[in-house]
């Protein structure tokens, strides 16, 4: 491939060979000197380096305008001409090559501008304690090099000691949005978070490289984790807004500022999936010897919440939700419950004319629903109800047999007709004719249906749908037909999370998976800009 990278680059460094040769030559020259002369030379070198540093600091800390010098602009234009000339000389190079070369062309001038603009910003920040706002003592400048969107940038910023807080502070770092020791600029913080919450770091690093971003696998991984912790902090604050009754009232009334044009139903779907973690890593043998099995699989609790009037259809008749909230956590049912409640409030819980909770039969879900959404209507996912009936049919009459089909068909219809009592009666009739092991299984299903009987109301929705198909639906039925009878929305959400968190060979730690899941949920909830305000400004400018 032909490249013009080093043609006219104004800041090109000497090649490594040249640099090594120069070093060798300098070493030989020093060896020829007397010991006293060598000492003097060493002292001079140290002094020179110190004064060069002081000069650089002085120049940087007085910079008041971010711009490119005339010579830099000229060199840039020359570089552009050279790159384009090469492309024009090669008929096989297409628009892709033009895009690639122009992107490389602008990187260095943009890097210089970014560095200078950040420097100007840093210079404008008063050297005061960000916590108590007192003037910092023993002020001095220190330089810091960061990875940015355009490559490494070096910034000089003043720092000092706060006697009141007993801490050294770098006020410009706060103003520039930089982590205390982390080397990534805010843009790269965001990109690390975005990439690693979507795919493993070893894949992300290749994509980042292709996009021209200078990130290492380890750097990406660490930065994403730091961002995940930041996301968790934000979430804790968001959820913590509901710690008192007054706060709950405040949040609810803020969400209700604009009364809904039409009454709407709020749907909440809840489910869980399991994740593999590395607990007791390396202690497997030891645990086995003690007769204990190492626990590796743990529950991730998830929920989704949406308004029914935010559900529409694509041209291809596929159902889509235009707005939708998520909650996901590895930290237990209580944590999910708090997150979900906050999310539901943000999505209109206080204004909804009907709240509908849909899930499979897990008891923790109904307990959560009763606790947080006592007014909500609960519905058992129709598919799960049918599955429980099929389990009996297959067990008693054989898997996939016509007998199983014949026995199940009328009962499936009874489920759809809200005749759960009849279903339970049929199961009870069946029981005495079975072997003991089968009786136990049937009893389990009887209890499942008894426990969920009040939640198995599908008839009016299914009838409304039929009426709509036949073009005879009343206005009320048109509304009802839209009500879900299944928990497909949460099941697909679980699957999507699992695509990232349940890959072959993956082992997580709780702090690791929770942090990344928190980022993923923040992104899905459309609150990314809470962590990355620059993302909001880029959307507004485009
Ligand atoms: Zn202070």
Coordinates of C-alpha atoms in Angstrom, one line a residue, residues 99 133 208 270 276 285 289 383 413 470 484 500:
X99 CA -12.0 8.9 3.5
X133 CA -13.5 26.4 47.6
X208 CA -11.6 0.9 18.3
X270 CA -40.3 -9.0 35.2
X276 CA -21.8 -17.6 35.6
X285 CA -10.7 -28.7 44.8
X289 CA -13.0 -32.1 49.5
X383 CA -47.3 -19.1 27.1
X413 CA -59.1 -23.6 25.2
X470 CA -63.3 -9.3 12.1
X484 CA -50.3 -8.1 26.1
X500 CA -23.3 -10.0 26.0

